[in-house]
XYZ file of C-alpha atoms in Angstrom:
773
model
C -228.526 21.604 -101.345
C -232.054 21.426 -100.016
C -232.818 19.353 -96.972
C -234.260 16.057 -98.032
C -232.617 16.036 -101.447
C -230.907 12.776 -102.334
C -229.168 11.041 -105.176
C -228.509 7.516 -106.300
C -226.224 5.898 -108.824
C -227.166 3.302 -111.397
C -224.792 1.923 -114.006
C -222.637 4.899 -115.068
C -225.162 7.628 -114.198
C -226.160 9.568 -111.085
C -229.781 10.595 -110.594
C -230.643 13.596 -108.410
C -233.989 13.828 -106.613
C -235.527 16.938 -105.043
C -238.133 16.948 -102.317
C -241.463 18.691 -102.749
C -245.155 18.402 -102.052
C -245.358 15.389 -104.320
C -242.441 13.712 -102.592
C -239.065 13.055 -104.185
C -238.885 13.784 -107.893
C -235.979 13.090 -110.229
C -234.742 16.460 -111.432
C -231.318 15.780 -112.845
C -229.262 12.978 -114.379
C -225.481 13.189 -114.541
C -223.761 10.771 -116.865
C -220.091 10.887 -117.739
C -218.241 7.874 -116.346
C -217.369 5.065 -118.734
C -218.101 2.371 -116.133
C -220.183 1.823 -113.005
C -220.578 4.626 -110.490
C -219.552 3.048 -107.203
C -219.895 5.913 -104.701
C -221.308 9.403 -104.418
C -221.141 12.293 -101.947
C -222.027 15.996 -101.785
C -219.881 19.094 -101.310
C -221.644 22.080 -99.755
C -222.087 25.261 -101.824
C -219.391 27.934 -101.775
C -218.547 31.079 -103.736
C -217.060 29.119 -106.619
C -219.866 26.544 -106.821
C -223.082 28.176 -105.504
C -225.085 24.996 -106.211
C -222.570 22.817 -104.434
C -220.994 19.771 -106.035
C -221.816 16.093 -106.325
C -218.714 13.901 -106.422
C -218.864 10.469 -107.994
C -216.329 7.650 -107.861
C -216.303 4.948 -110.480
C -214.969 1.651 -111.709
C -213.161 3.726 -114.344
C -210.732 4.767 -111.532
C -211.727 8.448 -111.595
C -213.657 10.941 -109.488
C -215.903 13.436 -111.252
C -217.482 16.598 -109.896
C -220.928 17.687 -111.077
C -222.981 20.789 -110.367
C -226.734 21.047 -110.722
C -226.399 23.767 -113.321
C -224.820 21.434 -115.872
C -224.707 17.783 -116.812
C -221.071 18.186 -117.871
C -218.515 17.462 -115.116
C -216.845 20.531 -113.655
C -213.615 18.587 -113.249
C -212.159 15.099 -113.006
C -209.704 13.815 -110.383
C -207.349 11.116 -111.629
C -204.759 9.285 -109.575
C -206.179 5.980 -108.428
C -205.233 2.873 -110.384
C -208.349 0.855 -109.575
C -212.018 1.364 -108.699
C -212.775 4.393 -106.530
C -214.996 2.673 -103.964
C -215.727 5.391 -101.381
C -215.674 9.156 -100.850
C -215.889 11.531 -97.899
C -215.866 15.335 -97.704
C -214.479 17.331 -94.786
C -214.150 20.934 -93.774
C -212.722 23.501 -96.198
C -213.491 21.250 -99.159
C -211.050 18.456 -98.357
C -211.971 15.236 -100.179
C -210.887 11.768 -99.087
C -211.183 8.916 -101.579
C -210.621 5.193 -101.116
C -209.882 2.641 -103.781
C -209.361 -1.015 -104.569
C -205.742 -0.034 -105.299
C -205.260 -0.249 -101.487
C -204.736 3.494 -101.104
C -206.699 6.489 -99.951
C -206.005 9.921 -101.375
C -206.529 13.409 -99.982
C -207.607 16.108 -102.455
C -208.068 19.845 -102.077
C -209.057 22.353 -104.756
C -208.713 19.716 -107.474
C -205.153 18.827 -106.429
C -203.803 15.621 -104.915
C -202.241 16.484 -101.577
C -201.218 13.142 -100.153
C -201.637 9.398 -100.541
C -202.376 7.178 -97.533
C -200.692 3.788 -97.912
C -200.731 1.074 -95.251
C -203.617 -1.293 -96.014
C -202.890 -4.720 -97.443
C -206.126 -5.031 -99.418
C -208.783 -2.896 -101.077
C -210.195 0.086 -99.196
C -213.998 0.000 -98.966
C -214.803 2.845 -96.559
C -213.408 6.290 -95.719
C -214.514 9.070 -93.395
C -213.106 12.424 -92.316
C -213.511 13.056 -88.590
C -215.046 16.412 -87.613
C -212.138 17.591 -85.475
C -208.368 17.299 -85.052
C -207.656 16.570 -88.725
C -208.239 12.832 -88.353
C -209.201 10.510 -91.196
C -210.474 6.922 -91.173
C -210.128 4.112 -93.696
C -211.697 0.631 -93.630
C -210.427 -2.214 -95.756
C -210.879 -5.774 -96.945
C -207.859 -6.572 -94.757
C -210.400 -6.461 -91.859
C -208.815 -3.377 -90.306
C -209.726 0.253 -89.727
C -206.901 2.795 -89.696
C -206.741 6.287 -88.207
C -204.637 8.878 -90.030
C -203.325 12.326 -89.170
C -201.516 14.475 -91.729
C -200.841 11.514 -93.978
C -199.485 9.206 -91.281
C -201.243 6.147 -89.860
C -201.507 6.767 -86.122
C -203.563 3.763 -85.050
C -204.920 0.469 -86.385
C -208.206 -0.949 -85.104
C -208.477 -4.742 -85.178
C -211.589 -6.717 -84.263
C -213.616 -7.438 -87.366
C -213.196 -10.916 -88.821
C -214.091 -9.975 -92.382
C -213.995 -7.067 -94.798
C -214.854 -3.639 -93.324
C -217.558 -2.201 -95.592
C -218.732 0.994 -93.892
C -217.755 3.737 -91.426
C -219.858 6.341 -89.634
C -218.676 9.104 -87.314
C -220.591 9.658 -84.067
C -218.428 12.442 -82.631
C -214.846 13.647 -82.551
C -214.160 10.893 -80.023
C -215.878 7.801 -81.425
C -217.066 6.151 -84.617
C -218.794 3.027 -85.945
C -217.684 0.377 -88.420
C -219.667 -2.373 -90.130
C -218.384 -5.494 -91.799
C -219.040 -8.605 -93.828
C -218.816 -10.415 -90.479
C -222.385 -9.166 -89.801
C -221.249 -7.049 -86.854
C -221.141 -3.348 -86.055
C -218.429 -2.058 -83.727
C -218.204 1.220 -81.858
C -214.653 2.465 -81.361
C -212.986 5.265 -79.461
C -210.345 7.112 -81.473
C -207.922 6.097 -78.735
C -208.259 2.504 -79.960
C -210.716 0.765 -77.642
C -213.714 -1.145 -78.978
C -216.575 -0.124 -76.689
C -219.483 -2.117 -78.118
C -220.276 -4.834 -80.646
C -223.762 -4.902 -82.165
C -225.263 -8.075 -83.618
C -228.550 -8.348 -85.476
C -227.925 -8.897 -89.157
C -227.713 -12.447 -90.452
C -225.421 -11.651 -93.360
C -222.977 -9.087 -94.721
C -223.510 -5.484 -93.576
C -222.785 -3.160 -96.452
C -223.630 0.288 -95.159
C -224.068 2.324 -91.985
C -225.305 5.874 -91.366
C -225.947 8.029 -88.299
C -229.361 9.590 -87.675
C -229.613 13.363 -87.144
C -229.604 13.032 -83.339
C -225.954 11.917 -83.608
C -226.499 8.840 -81.441
C -228.820 6.404 -83.208
C -227.861 4.781 -86.491
C -229.105 2.542 -89.276
C -227.506 -0.356 -91.131
C -228.278 -2.345 -94.262
C -226.955 -5.499 -95.818
C -227.287 -8.791 -97.642
C -230.175 -10.060 -95.478
C -232.718 -7.800 -97.237
C -233.004 -5.644 -94.136
C -232.545 -2.141 -92.831
C -232.073 -2.064 -89.085
C -232.502 0.935 -86.808
C -230.352 0.963 -83.660
C -230.887 2.954 -80.487
C -229.455 2.653 -77.005
C -227.202 -0.277 -77.964
C -229.932 -2.455 -79.476
C -231.923 -2.907 -82.659
C -235.300 -1.213 -82.238
C -236.691 -1.734 -85.724
C -236.141 -3.997 -88.714
C -237.447 -3.045 -92.140
C -237.527 -5.885 -94.662
C -237.322 -5.027 -98.350
C -238.343 -7.041 -101.411
C -234.736 -7.399 -102.587
C -231.781 -9.596 -101.798
C -229.289 -6.794 -101.125
C -229.640 -3.358 -99.592
C -226.376 -1.931 -100.871
C -226.405 1.443 -99.173
C -228.306 3.452 -96.621
C -228.252 7.161 -95.789
C -230.030 9.468 -93.348
C -231.458 12.783 -94.496
C -231.502 15.891 -92.368
C -235.215 15.447 -91.664
C -234.654 11.961 -90.229
C -235.825 10.021 -93.282
C -233.877 6.910 -94.256
C -232.902 6.353 -97.890
C -231.957 2.889 -99.143
C -230.297 1.980 -102.430
C -231.190 -1.580 -103.381
C -230.071 -4.321 -105.734
C -233.247 -3.998 -107.846
C -232.104 -0.505 -108.969
C -234.783 1.158 -106.836
C -234.215 3.829 -104.194
C -236.677 3.672 -101.294
C -237.267 6.344 -98.667
C -238.656 5.540 -95.202
C -239.980 8.134 -92.802
C -241.356 8.417 -89.279
C -243.344 11.499 -90.241
C -247.001 10.572 -90.992
C -247.336 13.523 -93.364
C -244.729 12.056 -95.721
C -245.839 8.418 -95.579
C -247.524 6.567 -98.416
C -251.277 6.244 -98.164
C -252.774 3.034 -96.833
C -252.963 1.481 -100.292
C -249.309 2.202 -100.907
C -248.323 0.769 -97.541
C -250.293 -2.414 -98.182
C -248.798 -2.762 -101.653
C -245.305 -2.546 -100.192
C -246.098 -5.161 -97.540
C -247.498 -7.486 -100.194
C -244.392 -6.988 -102.311
C -242.175 -7.944 -99.351
C -244.350 -10.964 -98.513
C -244.363 -12.121 -102.131
C -240.584 -11.821 -102.406
C -239.958 -13.782 -99.210
C -242.448 -16.468 -100.231
C -240.474 -16.944 -103.421
C -237.295 -17.684 -101.441
C -238.156 -20.574 -99.109
C -234.604 -21.808 -98.713
C -233.780 -18.683 -96.723
C -235.958 -19.981 -93.885
C -234.308 -23.378 -93.650
C -235.762 -26.909 -93.642
C -239.466 -26.871 -92.852
C -241.295 -29.528 -90.803
C -244.855 -28.250 -90.307
C -245.652 -30.882 -87.675
C -242.924 -29.427 -85.445
C -244.225 -25.857 -85.674
C -246.490 -24.157 -83.175
C -249.992 -23.194 -84.234
C -251.403 -19.703 -84.195
C -251.029 -19.709 -80.415
C -247.287 -19.240 -81.031
C -248.009 -15.630 -81.860
C -249.132 -15.039 -78.265
C -245.518 -15.349 -77.086
C -243.732 -11.976 -77.455
C -240.546 -11.820 -79.496
C -237.235 -11.247 -77.754
C -235.651 -8.824 -80.222
C -236.838 -6.603 -83.020
C -236.660 -8.393 -86.339
C -236.884 -11.882 -84.845
C -238.676 -14.266 -87.212
C -240.878 -17.258 -86.463
C -243.039 -19.673 -88.410
C -246.470 -20.980 -87.404
C -248.732 -23.724 -88.733
C -252.180 -22.682 -89.909
C -255.221 -24.974 -89.375
C -255.227 -25.801 -93.105
C -251.596 -27.023 -92.883
C -249.986 -24.030 -94.581
C -247.035 -22.247 -92.963
C -246.722 -18.523 -92.376
C -243.623 -16.452 -91.518
C -243.960 -13.636 -88.984
C -241.532 -11.003 -87.741
C -241.531 -9.326 -84.313
C -241.942 -5.565 -84.390
C -240.637 -3.964 -81.191
C -242.185 -0.647 -82.201
C -245.688 -2.142 -82.532
C -245.110 -4.794 -79.853
C -246.623 -7.532 -82.018
C -245.875 -10.138 -84.661
C -246.255 -8.974 -88.263
C -246.913 -11.413 -91.070
C -244.189 -11.257 -93.683
C -245.237 -14.063 -96.010
C -246.474 -17.573 -96.708
C -243.816 -20.272 -96.659
C -243.660 -22.896 -99.378
C -242.025 -26.013 -97.918
C -239.348 -27.956 -99.705
C -239.614 -31.228 -97.799
C -240.277 -34.304 -99.852
C -239.062 -32.942 -103.148
C -236.963 -35.205 -105.360
C -235.102 -34.657 -108.593
C -237.903 -36.528 -110.371
C -240.699 -34.346 -108.980
C -239.032 -30.968 -108.856
C -236.000 -31.225 -111.079
C -233.845 -30.344 -108.070
C -231.461 -32.171 -105.748
C -231.710 -32.434 -101.989
C -228.869 -31.496 -99.665
C -229.399 -31.385 -95.897
C -233.166 -31.244 -96.462
C -233.117 -28.331 -98.916
C -233.604 -28.252 -102.674
C -230.841 -27.046 -104.981
C -230.386 -26.905 -108.713
C -226.945 -28.439 -108.312
C -225.017 -30.252 -105.586
C -221.385 -30.471 -106.655
C -218.797 -32.806 -105.141
C -215.522 -30.995 -104.505
C -212.318 -32.963 -103.922
C -210.196 -30.822 -101.639
C -207.714 -33.302 -100.193
C -206.617 -36.675 -101.511
C -207.778 -39.604 -99.394
C -210.689 -37.722 -97.881
C -214.338 -37.811 -99.004
C -215.383 -34.950 -101.280
C -217.187 -31.947 -99.861
C -220.693 -31.077 -101.034
C -221.296 -27.674 -102.571
C -225.018 -26.875 -103.076
C -225.945 -24.172 -105.595
C -229.092 -22.568 -107.019
C -228.913 -20.697 -110.297
C -230.518 -17.661 -108.653
C -227.508 -17.335 -106.342
C -224.285 -15.450 -106.832
C -221.463 -17.978 -107.508
C -218.971 -15.824 -105.611
C -221.245 -15.606 -102.573
C -221.834 -19.374 -102.619
C -218.101 -19.993 -103.032
C -217.323 -17.745 -100.064
C -219.895 -19.524 -97.890
C -218.458 -22.876 -98.940
C -214.971 -21.780 -97.861
C -216.267 -20.429 -94.556
C -218.359 -23.523 -93.757
C -215.460 -25.862 -94.457
C -212.684 -23.652 -93.030
C -210.821 -23.578 -96.328
C -208.203 -21.079 -97.455
C -209.376 -17.839 -99.025
C -206.950 -18.568 -101.857
C -209.472 -21.079 -103.268
C -212.218 -18.468 -103.699
C -211.735 -17.627 -107.356
C -211.150 -21.267 -108.264
C -214.374 -22.412 -106.560
C -216.442 -19.578 -108.034
C -215.166 -20.326 -111.526
C -215.907 -24.027 -111.012
C -219.529 -23.190 -110.191
C -219.897 -20.915 -113.199
C -218.348 -23.397 -115.599
C -220.284 -26.454 -114.361
C -223.778 -24.996 -113.965
C -224.576 -25.896 -117.596
C -223.921 -22.385 -118.798
C -226.628 -20.840 -116.612
C -225.506 -17.353 -115.654
C -226.869 -14.736 -113.339
C -228.123 -12.667 -116.247
C -230.227 -15.595 -117.444
C -232.386 -15.420 -114.336
C -233.853 -12.064 -115.335
C -233.169 -10.719 -111.862
C -231.341 -7.469 -111.245
C -230.740 -8.008 -107.567
C -227.553 -10.010 -107.922
C -225.150 -7.716 -109.741
C -222.803 -5.763 -107.493
C -223.118 -2.076 -108.399
C -219.425 -1.691 -107.573
C -218.256 -4.326 -110.040
C -221.148 -5.045 -112.361
C -220.820 -8.756 -111.664
C -220.814 -10.909 -108.543
C -220.801 -9.360 -105.102
C -217.481 -8.362 -103.633
C -215.842 -11.018 -101.448
C -212.646 -10.039 -99.608
C -209.624 -11.823 -100.952
C -210.724 -11.760 -104.579
C -207.847 -10.977 -106.843
C -206.641 -9.016 -108.473
C -207.447 -5.554 -107.351
C -206.935 -4.584 -111.271
C -180.481 6.013 -72.660
C -177.959 8.192 -72.905
C -178.441 11.905 -72.589
C -178.460 13.977 -75.708
C -175.379 15.905 -74.647
C -173.032 12.911 -74.317
C -171.530 10.869 -77.111
C -172.124 7.209 -76.177
C -169.170 6.235 -78.368
C -166.509 8.575 -76.990
C -167.674 10.002 -73.658
C -166.958 13.540 -72.541
C -163.683 15.335 -73.183
C -163.290 13.636 -76.552
C -164.577 14.212 -80.073
C -168.347 14.259 -79.935
C -170.114 14.429 -83.296
C -172.595 17.267 -83.233
C -171.322 18.510 -79.885
C -171.060 22.102 -81.046
C -173.986 24.315 -80.050
C -176.827 23.877 -82.521
C -177.428 26.741 -84.862
C -180.088 28.860 -83.259
C -179.044 28.201 -79.679
C -178.037 31.253 -77.669
C -175.213 30.322 -75.307
C -174.658 32.847 -72.494
C -171.213 34.396 -72.744
C -170.445 32.804 -76.096
C -169.126 34.714 -79.091
C -170.547 34.530 -82.576
C -173.308 32.038 -81.833
C -176.286 34.178 -82.762
C -179.564 32.655 -83.893
C -179.531 32.345 -87.698
C -183.332 32.515 -87.692
C -183.818 35.603 -85.534
C -180.478 37.288 -84.936
C -179.947 38.141 -81.270
C -183.625 38.019 -80.455
C -185.793 37.660 -83.540
C -185.384 36.785 -87.172
C -185.922 39.835 -89.390
C -186.267 38.868 -93.065
C -183.852 40.873 -95.157
C -186.395 41.270 -97.896
C -189.001 42.826 -95.620
C -192.437 42.975 -97.228
C -195.982 42.510 -96.195
C -196.744 39.493 -94.060
C -199.978 38.912 -95.972
C -202.574 36.746 -94.305
C -200.202 35.787 -91.513
C -200.184 39.233 -89.948
C -198.296 42.511 -90.321
C -196.321 42.023 -87.077
C -194.672 38.887 -88.410
C -190.880 38.975 -88.047
C -190.200 35.252 -88.363
C -191.149 34.023 -91.797
C -191.106 33.322 -94.640
C -187.556 32.113 -94.359
C -185.814 32.650 -97.679
C -182.359 31.121 -97.142
C -181.237 27.637 -96.163
C -179.737 26.849 -92.771
C -176.456 24.949 -92.528
C -174.489 23.192 -89.803
C -170.973 24.659 -90.151
C -169.410 24.562 -86.694
C -166.909 21.839 -85.846
C -163.866 20.864 -83.799
C -161.633 19.834 -86.667
C -158.777 18.613 -84.482
C -161.109 16.238 -82.676
C -162.515 14.985 -85.973
C -159.009 14.276 -87.303
C -158.112 12.449 -84.113
C -161.112 10.190 -84.422
C -160.398 9.578 -88.116
C -156.875 8.358 -87.296
C -158.192 6.134 -84.508
C -160.779 4.493 -86.717
C -158.424 4.263 -89.707
C -156.374 1.809 -87.654
C -159.479 -0.307 -87.002
C -160.824 -0.749 -90.528
C -159.739 -3.580 -92.801
C -156.265 -3.216 -94.232
C -157.681 -2.682 -97.701
C -159.609 0.403 -96.543
C -156.737 2.004 -94.620
C -154.739 4.972 -95.909
C -151.606 6.543 -94.512
C -152.079 8.893 -91.552
C -150.320 11.731 -93.353
C -152.586 11.441 -96.364
C -155.661 11.103 -94.173
C -154.810 14.218 -92.182
C -153.793 16.306 -95.183
C -156.730 15.483 -97.384
C -159.343 15.606 -94.609
C -158.102 19.018 -93.456
C -158.429 20.342 -96.985
C -161.903 18.844 -97.379
C -163.068 20.570 -94.187
C -161.812 23.983 -95.385
C -164.766 25.916 -96.784
C -162.465 28.164 -98.856
C -160.252 25.498 -100.379
C -160.599 24.072 -103.875
C -160.517 20.305 -103.488
C -159.707 18.160 -106.505
C -161.814 15.390 -107.938
C -159.268 12.874 -106.617
C -159.636 14.223 -103.083
C -163.419 14.108 -103.299
C -163.295 10.566 -104.655
C -161.214 9.670 -101.600
C -163.988 11.046 -99.403
C -166.515 8.856 -101.255
C -164.284 5.852 -100.590
C -164.013 6.673 -96.873
C -167.813 6.884 -96.663
C -167.833 3.111 -97.174
C -166.064 2.414 -93.884
C -168.039 0.091 -91.542
C -171.188 1.684 -90.180
C -169.907 1.732 -86.606
C -166.730 3.582 -87.667
C -167.944 5.936 -90.377
C -169.353 8.833 -88.337
C -166.190 11.016 -88.364
C -166.153 10.662 -92.160
C -169.773 11.871 -92.193
C -168.635 14.908 -90.238
C -165.980 15.606 -92.883
C -168.678 15.294 -95.550
C -170.931 17.696 -93.648
C -168.197 20.348 -93.669
C -167.233 19.636 -97.268
C -170.802 20.415 -98.319
C -170.278 23.939 -96.963
C -167.591 24.381 -99.613
C -169.235 25.481 -102.889
C -166.719 23.624 -105.057
C -166.989 20.367 -103.152
C -170.759 20.686 -102.811
C -171.248 21.101 -106.561
C -169.079 18.051 -107.284
C -170.702 15.818 -104.682
C -174.274 16.953 -105.366
C -174.360 17.037 -109.147
C -177.264 15.366 -110.911
C -175.130 12.390 -111.906
C -173.582 11.519 -108.534
C -175.799 13.364 -106.066
C -178.632 10.814 -106.110
C -176.134 8.033 -105.389
C -174.710 10.030 -102.490
C -178.124 10.717 -100.991
C -179.136 7.062 -101.330
C -175.925 6.001 -99.566
C -176.460 8.577 -96.822
C -179.999 7.350 -96.199
C -178.675 3.799 -95.846
C -176.172 5.027 -93.239
C -178.635 7.263 -91.418
C -181.774 5.143 -91.285
C -183.231 3.719 -88.083
C -181.068 0.956 -86.655
C -177.791 2.680 -87.500
C -175.615 4.285 -84.792
C -177.197 7.430 -83.403
C -174.203 9.525 -84.472
C -174.700 8.406 -88.079
C -178.346 9.426 -88.054
C -177.516 12.871 -86.691
C -174.667 13.586 -89.100
C -176.535 12.303 -92.139
C -179.386 14.664 -91.359
C -176.993 17.593 -90.931
C -175.191 16.713 -94.168
C -178.485 16.712 -96.058
C -179.257 20.166 -94.632
C -175.974 21.421 -96.071
C -176.768 20.158 -99.596
C -179.670 22.483 -100.348
C -177.642 25.355 -101.802
C -175.819 23.004 -104.156
C -178.736 21.036 -105.651
C -182.148 21.800 -104.216
C -183.899 20.256 -107.232
C -182.372 16.859 -106.487
C -183.430 17.058 -102.852
C -186.956 17.946 -103.927
C -187.025 15.010 -106.323
C -185.991 12.645 -103.518
C -188.053 14.396 -100.839
C -190.221 11.351 -100.140
C -187.320 9.073 -99.277
C -185.456 11.782 -97.357
C -188.391 12.975 -95.244
C -189.538 9.447 -94.458
C -186.066 8.446 -93.271
C -185.361 11.436 -91.018
C -188.872 11.583 -89.551
C -188.658 7.919 -88.549
C -185.315 8.655 -86.873
C -186.869 11.570 -84.985
C -189.670 9.327 -83.749
C -187.130 6.833 -82.407
C -184.777 9.435 -80.864
C -187.346 11.607 -79.118
C -184.974 12.362 -76.225
C -182.084 13.432 -78.445
C -182.250 17.207 -78.651
C -179.591 17.516 -81.349
C -181.351 15.014 -83.596
C -184.699 16.756 -83.282
C -183.099 20.115 -84.118
C -181.395 18.605 -87.143
C -184.646 17.094 -88.426
C -186.534 20.338 -87.791
C -183.834 22.217 -89.717
C -184.081 19.832 -92.658
C -187.858 20.329 -92.794
C -187.339 24.086 -92.544
C -185.012 23.950 -95.543
C -187.605 21.957 -97.459
C -190.240 24.568 -96.625
C -187.919 27.282 -97.966
C -187.457 25.296 -101.158
C -191.189 24.735 -101.549
C -192.320 28.228 -100.569
C -192.314 29.648 -104.080
C -193.240 26.322 -105.704
C -196.608 25.217 -107.055
C -195.878 21.640 -105.937
C -198.941 21.134 -103.752
C -198.195 17.456 -103.165
C -194.668 18.305 -102.019
C -195.988 20.950 -99.636
C -198.538 18.559 -98.200
C -195.813 15.946 -97.731
C -193.627 18.463 -95.899
C -196.624 19.594 -93.851
C -197.300 16.000 -92.855
C -193.684 15.527 -91.764
C -193.762 18.749 -89.717
C -196.901 17.590 -87.928
C -195.313 14.230 -87.118
C -192.170 15.789 -85.611
C -194.329 18.294 -83.716
C -195.865 15.285 -81.995
C -192.535 14.068 -80.560
C -190.473 17.246 -80.125
C -190.196 18.838 -76.679
C -187.112 21.004 -77.210
C -187.985 24.655 -77.726
C -185.376 25.221 -80.442
C -186.653 22.292 -82.468
C -190.221 23.494 -81.989
C -189.291 27.026 -83.071
C -187.732 25.770 -86.285
C -190.810 23.670 -86.977
C -192.989 26.737 -86.451
C -190.897 28.783 -88.865
C -191.097 25.902 -91.357
C -194.868 25.801 -90.983
C -195.202 29.554 -91.366
C -192.999 29.509 -94.461
C -195.131 26.800 -96.070
C -198.367 28.660 -95.337
C -197.076 32.010 -96.534
C -199.324 33.373 -99.309
C -200.528 29.875 -100.212
C -204.301 29.483 -99.954
C -204.211 25.775 -100.769
C -201.656 24.988 -98.097
C -203.540 27.149 -95.601
C -206.777 25.320 -96.363
C -205.061 21.952 -95.930
C -203.578 23.042 -92.599
C -207.038 24.098 -91.425
C -208.623 20.860 -92.574
C -205.978 18.929 -90.628
C -206.736 21.089 -87.570
C -203.073 22.065 -87.164
C -204.105 25.049 -85.070
C -204.565 22.708 -82.122
C -200.918 21.622 -82.387
C -199.719 25.208 -82.584
C -201.881 26.548 -79.739
C -199.985 24.387 -77.248
C -196.872 26.525 -77.827
C -198.443 29.996 -77.696
C -197.909 30.160 -73.926
C -194.132 29.603 -74.153
C -192.371 32.706 -72.819
C -188.799 31.461 -72.626
C -187.627 31.722 -75.293
C -190.175 34.353 -76.294
C -189.698 33.657 -79.999
C -191.526 30.322 -79.674
C -194.689 31.803 -78.203
C -194.684 34.810 -80.532
C -194.230 32.690 -83.649
C -196.894 30.216 -82.498
C -199.410 33.011 -81.899
C -198.947 34.365 -85.426
C -199.632 30.981 -86.970
C -202.533 30.182 -84.627
C -204.215 33.466 -85.541
C -203.780 32.774 -89.236
C -205.333 29.322 -88.853
C -208.297 30.560 -86.838
């Protein structure tokens, strides 16, 4: 796309303008959406789309991609259930969309990779940070959230109203603007470093100038403001009520999309400015518009105003307004220009004092004229509240101001707005003939937040039993090399490295790769069966009498269930299901029996079948979720690892619930080595299952979980398994590789390239880091 090109959206169309000697000229119109276009952004050219792409989000809940070589969309992205309100494009073609359905979605190569869910209200702003794979969302719930790999890492609180815009300054800080008329600068670490005030009403949009430091804002006060060195250095008034959006071109020009369906471009370059006649015409248009809206300047008492000598006193801030009395009694409005260091006339003021319903057809309220002044009974026994309204105003905006002024609940918003509409004698916004009221996002009144609906124990000791007794998970973890031990080789690498039995080219990962892709599932098969039986007998005596079984039966049946070569009956397996309902603080030895039973093909098929397997997994997740005994969490995770051979399709179907549960446990048990290894193994098994799949969303979900556990794991064995899982996911998958690059996963992997003991960690990390370079 050429520098200086721009685009705007009106109704359901997008108009593209190209820069040339004659200025900006409309060269293309893209029309496909069935409802309003609410947001637009550009994707840089690549081999597939040499003209680049223009993405549009709409009230029809879809995103469409256009190229300048055709007015027909190249593709459509569907997934949101309400208006797509904002879009952002990152490296490698990653697209982030935000919606009134309270979610943000990450897309890559026309596929939905992940959904970000944590906001309580509509999302109005999204941005992809330039580094570290971070994403930002701003919402009507007044909060900004920071995401990494699909997980909310931080919430920024400070705004007192809907967050409407976001702008990235660097990889370390960003800006947000809000309906609270404030701009805030945040560090990604969470601190608010600066609050900027200058607008007198909602701020709808914010954009950073090419120098990466200064920025511009626009809003409901008819103004564009330019900010530099922590203060407003210029205010540009426009002849409209709302400046919906503002953008900065590469040449430093500022583009504004306004409520009168006009796009205006402002420049500091004299060669691109309008001639003197054009400049004067614009100033007259601004002055005429402001003169037609006297109520904006408040109650006027000419006798209290300074004369022309008032203009000799310099203004304090750029954009400050003042009124002076002329010798003939008329009143003028002037605005201070910091750039020119003088007061600039912005219009003649028509006073409203002295008007009466008989002389003007209007009603007075607090010295101002209104078409209507309604009396609103809010609470019985108290005088009614006055609600002034002009037919040129937006009922929703007036209703919101009424609630704010009287500190009333946001729940009344729709009721008050409807009251205004129904009681203003049928006068509607459309009847005014003005186009500057309709919200381009909704086609009706401006958005007001709240409107509804938006169609320390060590990891080696068992805290329950102490040393010398049965310790669930006390056997060496698969993959650990114990000096002097027999038969405990690393299932991933053998004695030193994992050598895939299938061999083959390592593809884009590198020809020296000896670690992945992993093609078989890992299991946890080792156990001290005598200790498990001892603990079962002990706990059998503690459960309620109705859950107890005879010791002989318990020992006989449990021993058979733990035998990987036996052929247990349905009755014996039903007994195991019954034992799994022991109290949560007593059930962990039963979970260990289940873990071993799942290594038996006969038992595994019975327990994991499509009919009963989902019920088993649901029950296991209830026993192994955060808040349950640590032993339960560990053994549930190991049991799930052992289910993959029996019914991998079921585990893939329930991957969301499973991954969420175990990852949360890992985050809580960061010092428990065995738990982290178990979680890493589960994610490795998922990566094996997904390796040959075309399930991009499943791969992105697994990738997100791997990244999260990477952030808390310190044990080298757990890290190694996560690396193998990552490598397996990336193997020969361009989409997954592109997503990993866009999330900047290389930075996570690079940390482990220096590990020399065990060498497999560093070697595996180097292979992946090189592939992600």
